[in-house]
GROMACS .gro file of C-alpha atoms in nm:
model
  448
    1MET     CA    1   3.165   0.257  -2.000
    2ALA     CA    2   2.897   0.360  -2.247
    3LEU     CA    3   2.652   0.404  -1.960
    4ILE     CA    4   2.895   0.621  -1.764
    5ALA     CA    5   2.977   0.829  -2.072
    6ALA     CA    6   2.608   0.889  -2.141
    7LEU     CA    7   2.544   0.996  -1.781
    8LEU     CA    8   2.848   1.229  -1.780
    9ALA     CA    9   2.705   1.401  -2.087
   10LEU     CA   10   2.397   1.510  -1.891
   11PRO     CA   11   2.366   1.869  -1.761
   12ALA     CA   12   2.512   1.933  -1.416
   13PRO     CA   13   2.172   1.958  -1.236
   14ALA     CA   14   2.067   1.621  -1.383
   15GLN     CA   15   2.397   1.461  -1.279
   16GLY     CA   16   2.357   1.602  -0.929
   17ALA     CA   17   2.000   1.473  -0.905
   18LEU     CA   18   2.111   1.123  -1.004
   19LEU     CA   19   2.398   1.123  -0.754
   20ILE     CA   20   2.170   1.237  -0.472
   21PHE     CA   21   1.908   0.980  -0.570
   22ALA     CA   22   2.173   0.705  -0.572
   23ALA     CA   23   2.299   0.818  -0.231
   24ALA     CA   24   1.945   0.802  -0.091
   25ILE     CA   25   1.904   0.446  -0.223
   26VAL     CA   26   2.232   0.342  -0.059
   27ALA     CA   27   2.126   0.503   0.269
   28TRP     CA   28   1.792   0.320   0.263
   29THR     CA   29   1.925  -0.020   0.157
   30VAL     CA   30   2.289  -0.064   0.260
   31PHE     CA   31   2.290   0.143   0.580
   32ASP     CA   32   1.920   0.086   0.662
   33LEU     CA   33   1.875   0.448   0.773
   34ASP     CA   34   1.536   0.592   0.860
   35GLU     CA   35   1.353   0.678   0.537
   36THR     CA   36   1.218   1.022   0.630
   37PRO     CA   37   1.541   1.201   0.736
   38VAL     CA   38   1.718   1.056   0.431
   39ALA     CA   39   1.443   1.178   0.198
   40LEU     CA   40   1.441   1.526   0.356
   41CYS     CA   41   1.821   1.551   0.329
   42ALA     CA   42   1.800   1.443  -0.035
   43ALA     CA   43   1.533   1.705  -0.107
   44LEU     CA   44   1.751   1.975   0.052
   45ALA     CA   45   2.059   1.855  -0.139
   46LEU     CA   46   1.865   1.884  -0.464
   47LEU     CA   47   1.836   2.256  -0.392
   48GLY     CA   48   2.213   2.278  -0.358
   49VAL     CA   49   2.284   2.123  -0.700
   50GLY     CA   50   2.019   2.327  -0.878
   51ALA     CA   51   1.796   2.028  -0.957
   52THR     CA   52   1.499   2.199  -0.792
   53THR     CA   53   1.401   2.543  -0.668
   54LEU     CA   54   1.271   2.680  -0.339
   55PRO     CA   55   0.914   2.720  -0.473
   56ARG     CA   56   0.920   2.358  -0.594
   57PHE     CA   57   1.064   2.244  -0.260
   58TYR     CA   58   0.790   2.418  -0.061
   59ALA     CA   59   0.528   2.296  -0.308
   60GLY     CA   60   0.606   1.940  -0.197
   61LEU     CA   61   0.452   2.010   0.145
   62GLY     CA   62   0.152   2.175  -0.018
   63ASP     CA   63   0.096   1.907  -0.281
   64ASP     CA   64  -0.260   1.783  -0.334
   65PHE     CA   65  -0.160   1.428  -0.242
   66VAL     CA   66  -0.011   1.539   0.091
   67TRP     CA   67  -0.338   1.705   0.192
   68LEU     CA   68  -0.528   1.397   0.078
   69LEU     CA   69  -0.307   1.187   0.305
   70VAL     CA   70  -0.347   1.416   0.608
   71GLY     CA   71  -0.725   1.437   0.570
   72ALA     CA   72  -0.756   1.061   0.535
   73PHE     CA   73  -0.539   1.005   0.843
   74VAL     CA   74  -0.763   1.232   1.052
   75LEU     CA   75  -1.075   1.050   0.932
   76ALA     CA   76  -0.911   0.713   1.007
   77ALA     CA   77  -0.814   0.829   1.358
   78VAL     CA   78  -1.176   0.920   1.436
   79LEU     CA   79  -1.299   0.582   1.308
   80GLN     CA   80  -1.038   0.399   1.515
   81ARG     CA   81  -1.129   0.582   1.838
   82SER     CA   82  -1.498   0.514   1.777
   83GLY     CA   83  -1.443   0.136   1.782
   84LEU     CA   84  -1.666   0.095   1.477
   85ALA     CA   85  -1.414  -0.104   1.274
   86GLU     CA   86  -1.363  -0.363   1.549
   87ARG     CA   87  -1.736  -0.390   1.612
   88TRP     CA   88  -1.832  -0.430   1.245
   89ALA     CA   89  -1.550  -0.678   1.184
   90LEU     CA   90  -1.658  -0.904   1.470
   91GLN     CA   91  -2.020  -0.883   1.358
   92ALA     CA   92  -1.919  -0.978   1.004
   93VAL     CA   93  -1.729  -1.293   1.109
   94ALA     CA   94  -1.953  -1.408   1.397
   95ALA     CA   95  -2.166  -1.625   1.168
   96ALA     CA   96  -1.866  -1.813   1.022
   97ARG     CA   97  -1.876  -2.183   1.106
   98THR     CA   98  -1.563  -2.316   0.934
   99PRO     CA   99  -1.204  -2.187   0.907
  100ARG     CA  100  -1.253  -2.118   0.536
  101GLY     CA  101  -1.569  -1.919   0.603
  102LEU     CA  102  -1.397  -1.726   0.880
  103MET     CA  103  -1.091  -1.644   0.668
  104LEU     CA  104  -1.298  -1.541   0.365
  105ARG     CA  105  -1.512  -1.310   0.577
  106LEU     CA  106  -1.202  -1.163   0.741
  107SER     CA  107  -1.042  -1.106   0.399
  108ALA     CA  108  -1.348  -0.909   0.290
  109VAL     CA  109  -1.347  -0.697   0.606
  110ILE     CA  110  -0.972  -0.631   0.587
  111THR     CA  111  -1.000  -0.532   0.221
  112ALA     CA  112  -1.281  -0.288   0.296
  113THR     CA  113  -1.066  -0.097   0.547
  114ALA     CA  114  -0.828   0.006   0.266
  115PHE     CA  115  -1.086   0.260   0.148
  116VAL     CA  116  -1.072   0.468   0.466
  117VAL     CA  117  -0.732   0.407   0.629
  118PRO     CA  118  -0.436   0.550   0.434
  119SER     CA  119  -0.153   0.320   0.543
  120THR     CA  120  -0.094  -0.050   0.592
  121SER     CA  121   0.051   0.004   0.941
  122GLY     CA  122  -0.259   0.205   1.035
  123ARG     CA  123  -0.485  -0.076   0.915
  124ALA     CA  124  -0.277  -0.327   1.110
  125ALA     CA  125  -0.323  -0.124   1.429
  126LEU     CA  126  -0.695  -0.090   1.355
  127LEU     CA  127  -0.744  -0.466   1.300
  128LEU     CA  128  -0.513  -0.606   1.569
  129PRO     CA  129  -0.789  -0.596   1.837
  130VAL     CA  130  -1.010  -0.805   1.607
  131PHE     CA  131  -0.736  -1.067   1.575
  132LEU     CA  132  -0.673  -1.070   1.950
  133VAL     CA  133  -1.042  -1.135   2.024
  134LEU     CA  134  -1.048  -1.425   1.779
  135ALA     CA  135  -0.713  -1.561   1.898
  136HIS     CA  136  -0.831  -1.559   2.259
  137ALA     CA  137  -1.144  -1.755   2.164
  138LEU     CA  138  -0.957  -2.011   1.949
  139GLN     CA  139  -0.619  -2.053   2.119
  140GLY     CA  140  -0.728  -2.333   2.352
  141THR     CA  141  -0.890  -2.553   2.086
  142GLN     CA  142  -0.743  -2.440   1.753
  143PRO     CA  143  -0.384  -2.312   1.799
  144ARG     CA  144  -0.290  -2.389   1.436
  145LEU     CA  145  -0.587  -2.184   1.318
  146VAL     CA  146  -0.458  -1.893   1.529
  147ARG     CA  147  -0.125  -1.918   1.343
  148ALA     CA  148  -0.310  -1.921   1.010
  149LEU     CA  149  -0.509  -1.612   1.111
  150ALA     CA  150  -0.190  -1.437   1.224
  151LEU     CA  151  -0.052  -1.495   0.873
  152LEU     CA  152  -0.378  -1.399   0.702
  153PHE     CA  153  -0.418  -1.055   0.861
  154PRO     CA  154  -0.086  -0.898   0.744
  155SER     CA  155  -0.095  -1.080   0.409
  156VAL     CA  156  -0.438  -0.945   0.316
  157ILE     CA  157  -0.361  -0.603   0.466
  158LEU     CA  158  -0.059  -0.573   0.234
  159LEU     CA  159  -0.207  -0.729  -0.080
  160SER     CA  160  -0.546  -0.557  -0.057
  161ALA     CA  161  -0.395  -0.211  -0.002
  162CYS     CA  162  -0.394  -0.162  -0.380
  163VAL     CA  163  -0.776  -0.166  -0.402
  164SER     CA  164  -0.787   0.198  -0.290
  165MET     CA  165  -0.597   0.505  -0.395
  166LEU     CA  166  -0.563   0.576  -0.020
  167GLY     CA  167  -0.439   0.225   0.064
  168ALA     CA  168  -0.070   0.320   0.074
  169GLY     CA  169   0.147   0.629   0.038
  170ALA     CA  170   0.321   0.458  -0.254
  171HIS     CA  171   0.001   0.496  -0.457
  172LEU     CA  172   0.014   0.873  -0.423
  173VAL     CA  173   0.379   0.873  -0.531
  174ALA     CA  174   0.279   0.672  -0.839
  175LEU     CA  175  -0.006   0.912  -0.918
  176ASP     CA  176   0.232   1.206  -0.895
  177PHE     CA  177   0.473   1.042  -1.139
  178MET     CA  178   0.188   0.951  -1.375
  179GLN     CA  179   0.073   1.312  -1.368
  180ARG     CA  180   0.422   1.444  -1.442
  181VAL     CA  181   0.484   1.211  -1.740
  182GLY     CA  182   0.145   1.288  -1.892
  183ALA     CA  183  -0.014   0.947  -1.829
  184PRO     CA  184  -0.386   0.915  -1.745
  185VAL     CA  185  -0.437   0.982  -1.373
  186PRO     CA  186  -0.733   0.797  -1.222
  187GLY     CA  187  -0.953   0.942  -0.952
  188PHE     CA  188  -1.070   0.756  -0.642
  189LEU     CA  189  -1.328   0.548  -0.831
  190GLY     CA  190  -1.105   0.503  -1.136
  191TRP     CA  191  -0.822   0.364  -0.925
  192ALA     CA  192  -1.063   0.120  -0.761
  193LEU     CA  193  -1.192   0.002  -1.099
  194TRP     CA  194  -0.834  -0.065  -1.213
  195ALA     CA  195  -0.683  -0.211  -0.898
  196ALA     CA  196  -0.963  -0.360  -0.687
  197PRO     CA  197  -1.005  -0.678  -0.897
  198PHE     CA  198  -0.632  -0.750  -0.864
  199GLY     CA  199  -0.634  -0.675  -0.492
  200VAL     CA  200  -0.934  -0.901  -0.429
  201LEU     CA  201  -0.794  -1.190  -0.636
  202SER     CA  202  -0.448  -1.168  -0.480
  203SER     CA  203  -0.601  -1.160  -0.130
  204LEU     CA  204  -0.814  -1.465  -0.210
  205LEU     CA  205  -0.503  -1.641  -0.342
  206ALA     CA  206  -0.321  -1.570  -0.013
  207CYS     CA  207  -0.624  -1.687   0.186
  208GLU     CA  208  -0.645  -2.017  -0.001
  209LEU     CA  209  -0.271  -2.081   0.021
  210ILE     CA  210  -0.271  -2.021   0.397
  211LEU     CA  211  -0.562  -2.263   0.436
  212ARG     CA  212  -0.382  -2.530   0.232
  213LEU     CA  213  -0.032  -2.483   0.371
  214PHE     CA  214  -0.099  -2.433   0.740
  215LEU     CA  215  -0.415  -2.635   0.812
  216THR     CA  216  -0.486  -3.003   0.751
  217GLY     CA  217  -0.803  -3.124   0.581
  218ALA     CA  218  -0.952  -3.215   0.917
  219GLU     CA  219  -0.865  -2.872   1.062
  220ARG     CA  220  -1.024  -2.697   0.763
  221GLY     CA  221  -1.350  -2.883   0.826
  222VAL     CA  222  -1.375  -2.825   1.201
  223TRP     CA  223  -1.693  -2.656   1.334
  224LEU     CA  224  -1.625  -2.318   1.497
  225GLN     CA  225  -1.798  -2.140   1.782
  226LEU     CA  226  -1.702  -1.772   1.773
  227PRO     CA  227  -1.781  -1.508   2.037
  228ALA     CA  228  -2.113  -1.329   1.988
  229PRO     CA  229  -2.080  -0.968   1.870
  230ALA     CA  230  -2.198  -0.669   2.071
  231GLN     CA  231  -2.572  -0.612   2.039
  232GLU     CA  232  -2.613  -0.270   2.200
  233PRO     CA  233  -2.713   0.014   1.964
  234LEU     CA  234  -2.456   0.255   1.821
  235THR     CA  235  -2.371   0.554   2.036
  236ARG     CA  236  -2.422   0.905   1.906
  237PRO     CA  237  -2.048   0.958   1.835
  238GLN     CA  238  -2.034   0.626   1.651
  239LYS     CA  239  -2.329   0.724   1.434
  240GLY     CA  240  -2.162   1.058   1.359
  241ALA     CA  241  -1.830   0.897   1.267
  242ALA     CA  242  -2.005   0.642   1.044
  243ALA     CA  243  -2.205   0.913   0.868
  244VAL     CA  244  -1.895   1.125   0.796
  245ALA     CA  245  -1.700   0.824   0.666
  246LEU     CA  246  -1.982   0.713   0.436
  247LEU     CA  247  -2.032   1.065   0.303
  248ALA     CA  248  -1.658   1.097   0.237
  249LEU     CA  249  -1.653   0.768   0.044
  250ALA     CA  250  -1.955   0.878  -0.157
  251ALA     CA  251  -1.794   1.214  -0.236
  252TRP     CA  252  -1.464   1.052  -0.340
  253SER     CA  253  -1.649   0.813  -0.569
  254THR     CA  254  -1.857   1.084  -0.739
  255THR     CA  255  -1.594   1.350  -0.809
  256ALA     CA  256  -1.698   1.361  -1.174
  257LEU     CA  257  -2.049   1.470  -1.068
  258HIS     CA  258  -1.975   1.745  -0.816
  259GLY     CA  259  -1.627   1.852  -0.928
  260LEU     CA  260  -1.468   1.861  -0.583
  261PRO     CA  261  -1.116   1.708  -0.597
  262ALA     CA  262  -1.033   1.419  -0.363
  263PRO     CA  263  -0.790   1.623  -0.145
  264LEU     CA  264  -1.052   1.888  -0.078
  265VAL     CA  265  -1.307   1.619   0.011
  266ALA     CA  266  -1.051   1.470   0.252
  267VAL     CA  267  -0.998   1.805   0.425
  268LEU     CA  268  -1.373   1.868   0.452
  269ALA     CA  269  -1.425   1.516   0.589
  270ALA     CA  270  -1.146   1.572   0.843
  271LEU     CA  271  -1.309   1.894   0.960
  272ALA     CA  272  -1.650   1.729   0.991
  273ALA     CA  273  -1.506   1.425   1.170
  274THR     CA  274  -1.343   1.645   1.434
  275VAL     CA  275  -1.660   1.830   1.535
  276LYS     CA  276  -1.663   1.698   1.891
  277PRO     CA  277  -2.041   1.710   1.951
  278LEU     CA  278  -2.082   1.498   1.636
  279THR     CA  279  -1.811   1.230   1.675
  280GLY     CA  280  -1.669   1.280   2.023
  281VAL     CA  281  -1.321   1.360   1.885
  282ASP     CA  282  -1.166   1.705   1.842
  283MET     CA  283  -0.903   1.812   1.590
  284LYS     CA  284  -0.617   1.822   1.842
  285THR     CA  285  -0.678   1.461   1.944
  286ALA     CA  286  -0.713   1.338   1.587
  287LEU     CA  287  -0.396   1.515   1.469
  288LYS     CA  288  -0.196   1.324   1.731
  289GLN     CA  289  -0.287   1.003   1.546
  290VAL     CA  290  -0.161   1.125   1.207
  291GLU     CA  291   0.153   0.944   1.090
  292TRP     CA  292   0.349   1.265   1.039
  293ASN     CA  293   0.660   1.065   0.962
  294LEU     CA  294   0.487   0.923   0.653
  295VAL     CA  295   0.345   1.264   0.558
  296LEU     CA  296   0.691   1.427   0.563
  297PHE     CA  297   0.841   1.131   0.380
  298MET     CA  298   0.570   1.160   0.118
  299ALA     CA  299   0.635   1.533   0.070
  300ALA     CA  300   1.011   1.478   0.036
  301THR     CA  301   0.971   1.197  -0.215
  302LEU     CA  302   0.741   1.416  -0.424
  303VAL     CA  303   1.018   1.677  -0.435
  304MET     CA  304   1.266   1.407  -0.539
  305GLY     CA  305   1.036   1.280  -0.813
  306ASP     CA  306   0.975   1.629  -0.947
  307ALA     CA  307   1.349   1.703  -0.952
  308LEU     CA  308   1.434   1.383  -1.137
  309ILE     CA  309   1.187   1.466  -1.413
  310SER     CA  310   1.224   1.845  -1.437
  311SER     CA  311   1.606   1.834  -1.436
  312GLY     CA  312   1.614   1.578  -1.716
  313ALA     CA  313   1.774   1.316  -1.491
  314ALA     CA  314   1.500   1.057  -1.542
  315ALA     CA  315   1.502   1.095  -1.920
  316GLY     CA  316   1.882   1.086  -1.929
  317LEU     CA  317   1.898   0.775  -1.712
  318SER     CA  318   1.635   0.609  -1.930
  319SER     CA  319   1.815   0.668  -2.259
  320ALA     CA  320   2.152   0.576  -2.107
  321LEU     CA  321   2.028   0.244  -1.968
  322VAL     CA  322   1.843   0.145  -2.284
  323GLY     CA  323   2.139   0.228  -2.504
  324ALA     CA  324   2.411   0.076  -2.286
  325LEU     CA  325   2.226  -0.248  -2.206
  326SER     CA  326   2.065  -0.293  -2.550
  327LEU     CA  327   1.727  -0.339  -2.386
  328GLY     CA  328   1.551  -0.240  -2.705
  329ARG     CA  329   1.624  -0.584  -2.849
  330LEU     CA  330   1.418  -0.763  -2.585
  331PRO     CA  331   1.063  -0.869  -2.677
  332THR     CA  332   0.803  -0.654  -2.506
  333PRO     CA  333   0.663  -0.946  -2.300
  334ALA     CA  334   1.013  -1.016  -2.169
  335VAL     CA  335   1.050  -0.653  -2.061
  336LEU     CA  336   0.716  -0.672  -1.879
  337ALA     CA  337   0.809  -1.002  -1.715
  338LEU     CA  338   1.133  -0.846  -1.589
  339VAL     CA  339   0.953  -0.540  -1.448
  340VAL     CA  340   0.694  -0.754  -1.268
  341LEU     CA  341   0.957  -0.983  -1.114
  342LEU     CA  342   1.175  -0.696  -0.992
  343ALA     CA  343   0.873  -0.513  -0.849
  344LEU     CA  344   0.773  -0.824  -0.653
  345LEU     CA  345   1.124  -0.888  -0.521
  346ALA     CA  346   1.223  -0.529  -0.440
  347HIS     CA  347   1.097  -0.558  -0.080
  348LEU     CA  348   1.397  -0.776  -0.003
  349VAL     CA  349   1.619  -0.471  -0.055
  350VAL     CA  350   1.397  -0.167   0.020
  351THR     CA  351   1.164  -0.235   0.313
  352SER     CA  352   0.951   0.081   0.293
  353ARG     CA  353   0.671   0.057   0.037
  354THR     CA  354   0.675   0.429  -0.041
  355ALA     CA  355   1.054   0.421  -0.075
  356ARG     CA  356   1.023   0.125  -0.314
  357ALA     CA  357   0.790   0.324  -0.536
  358THR     CA  358   1.024   0.624  -0.523
  359VAL     CA  359   1.319   0.402  -0.622
  360LEU     CA  360   1.156   0.171  -0.877
  361ILE     CA  361   0.958   0.423  -1.080
  362PRO     CA  362   1.258   0.638  -1.192
  363THR     CA  363   1.502   0.344  -1.220
  364LEU     CA  364   1.275   0.075  -1.366
  365ALA     CA  365   0.937   0.195  -1.493
  366LEU     CA  366   1.046   0.516  -1.666
  367PRO     CA  367   1.366   0.377  -1.828
  368LEU     CA  368   1.178   0.079  -1.970
  369ALA     CA  369   0.880   0.279  -2.099
  370GLY     CA  370   0.861   0.233  -2.476
  371VAL     CA  371   1.134  -0.034  -2.468
  372GLY     CA  372   1.086  -0.368  -2.645
  373ALA     CA  373   1.106  -0.517  -2.989
  374GLY     CA  374   0.727  -0.542  -3.008
  375GLY     CA  375   0.665  -0.168  -2.973
  376GLY     CA  376   0.730  -0.117  -2.605
  377LEU     CA  377   0.513  -0.056  -2.302
  378ASP     CA  378   0.335   0.258  -2.190
  379GLY     CA  379   0.503   0.453  -1.909
  380GLY     CA  380   0.180   0.495  -1.711
  381LEU     CA  381   0.114   0.122  -1.728
  382LEU     CA  382   0.465   0.040  -1.603
  383ILE     CA  383   0.432   0.287  -1.314
  384PHE     CA  384   0.104   0.122  -1.218
  385VAL     CA  385   0.252  -0.227  -1.246
  386VAL     CA  386   0.549  -0.133  -1.027
  387VAL     CA  387   0.339   0.020  -0.750
  388ILE     CA  388   0.087  -0.267  -0.747
  389GLY     CA  389   0.368  -0.523  -0.743
  390SER     CA  390   0.527  -0.350  -0.445
  391GLY     CA  391   0.238  -0.476  -0.229
  392PHE     CA  392   0.405  -0.816  -0.204
  393CYS     CA  393   0.630  -0.776   0.099
  394GLN     CA  394   0.571  -1.055   0.350
  395THR     CA  395   0.881  -1.268   0.298
  396LEU     CA  396   1.056  -1.149   0.615
  397THR     CA  397   0.933  -1.018   0.948
  398LEU     CA  398   1.115  -0.690   0.881
  399SER     CA  399   0.972  -0.656   0.528
  400ALA     CA  400   0.664  -0.466   0.649
  401LYS     CA  401   0.526  -0.330   0.977
  402PRO     CA  402   0.204  -0.538   0.968
  403VAL     CA  403   0.409  -0.857   0.938
  404ALA     CA  404   0.612  -0.764   1.245
  405LEU     CA  405   0.304  -0.651   1.440
  406PHE     CA  406   0.107  -0.975   1.396
  407ALA     CA  407   0.413  -1.194   1.453
  408GLY     CA  408   0.397  -1.118   1.825
  409ASP     CA  409   0.683  -1.045   2.066
  410GLU     CA  410   0.730  -1.278   2.360
  411ALA     CA  411   0.550  -1.575   2.202
  412PRO     CA  412   0.584  -1.555   1.821
  413ARG     CA  413   0.266  -1.657   1.643
  414TYR     CA  414   0.452  -1.767   1.330
  415SER     CA  415   0.812  -1.838   1.241
  416ALA     CA  416   1.046  -1.704   0.976
  417ARG     CA  417   1.009  -2.039   0.799
  418ASP     CA  418   0.630  -1.995   0.789
  419LEU     CA  419   0.676  -1.660   0.613
  420MET     CA  420   0.924  -1.805   0.366
  421VAL     CA  421   0.692  -2.095   0.282
  422LEU     CA  422   0.399  -1.862   0.224
  423ALA     CA  423   0.606  -1.615   0.020
  424ALA     CA  424   0.750  -1.893  -0.199
  425ALA     CA  425   0.399  -2.016  -0.274
  426LEU     CA  426   0.261  -1.664  -0.334
  427LEU     CA  427   0.535  -1.534  -0.562
  428PRO     CA  428   0.460  -1.737  -0.880
  429GLY     CA  429   0.087  -1.684  -0.844
  430LEU     CA  430   0.122  -1.308  -0.800
  431TRP     CA  431   0.368  -1.289  -1.090
  432ALA     CA  432   0.122  -1.469  -1.321
  433LEU     CA  433  -0.171  -1.259  -1.199
  434LEU     CA  434   0.016  -0.932  -1.246
  435MET     CA  435   0.130  -1.039  -1.593
  436LEU     CA  436  -0.232  -1.122  -1.683
  437PHE     CA  437  -0.364  -0.785  -1.568
  438ALA     CA  438  -0.079  -0.586  -1.726
  439THR     CA  439  -0.111  -0.768  -2.058
  440PHE     CA  440  -0.487  -0.785  -2.100
  441VAL     CA  441  -0.704  -0.634  -1.826
  442TRP     CA  442  -0.552  -0.290  -1.769
  443PRO     CA  443  -0.494  -0.212  -2.140
  444TRP     CA  444  -0.856  -0.314  -2.201
  445GLN     CA  445  -0.959  -0.067  -1.929
  446GLY     CA  446  -0.766   0.212  -2.103
  447LEU     CA  447  -0.438   0.211  -1.909
  448GLY     CA  448  -0.156   0.206  -2.163
   0.00000   0.00000   0.00000
């Protein structure tokens, strides 16, 4: 009752924003409706209750992070059509002679793609041909290794997404919230310095667990003969695409030197990558590969996040929850442990990673900022913890698109039990790793 009374005391726009936000969560979770139409309807409803304004609504589509996403999608489309990613990946793993060597090399290649492809489903589509080549070569002699590889690809795609600011749309939602609450907002290189060590360690943990759980000792020691990679020189379009991608990465990493913001670099890279004489791809073709569904969803969620904060709904919900549930009595480590666990398990309820960030940041990270008997936790740190923890989402086939894609259709490459076994083994390790980084590493790096 105390919680309801506190929420009823909020101004009408804040109450309306909370009701619309709650309705969106129900639509995403209970009714399993498509995320983008729900988010757009919620953003429009926020106009009706006065929680946002028309300029703020239109600003969502023109937000810096939206342009960063579009530019990165165009660049990724050009790289995919060039065939460079498949070629480099097969070259990188060709020298592997054992399953462990193969899986470690693949983990490194998969992780590297997070820096240029701005969605986990896009990376899955980019890397599926690599898996199919390897599966075709190994299926006759090593079918259990094929199953292990089928589990490795989506696991590392999802866990390594956090190494790059562009790795998932959820990261851009988190950055927007961090900016609005006044927390330090990292650039492209800053994000990598914070998140890449966690992404690499969590991917290595998944790799080792898959080796131990799904291959016997004898199978782990078998000698492999992998197909030889292509030896012909790069074509002119491939050289052009590689040059643009490398220059874009260099520009993103050196923003402090030249002053160009990451979204502007993304747009310039997209324009350069679609000069047809240079890369063989024009703008019209590249734009067809953009995941416009994710772009619109991203814009709508930015409007929702802005409305929750500007209307006072987020602050009101935070104070109401803390007061009604007496969360202030909990020790700070207990609060952090709760946040980490809920962030890791949220994929069982909200399947979209961006939607999870949109739900968890206002309802978990912001309300628990500053809460705890030991002085509380920084809001920016909790936002970062929540969005990094949301990368664990391979418990069910429907939990993430890469998991469904690599599972196969007519002849499933792994079973639901395989996913459950892997997830049960991963969960405690990821919880401990995230607690370690949130308690020691990220505060030492200046976050919180």
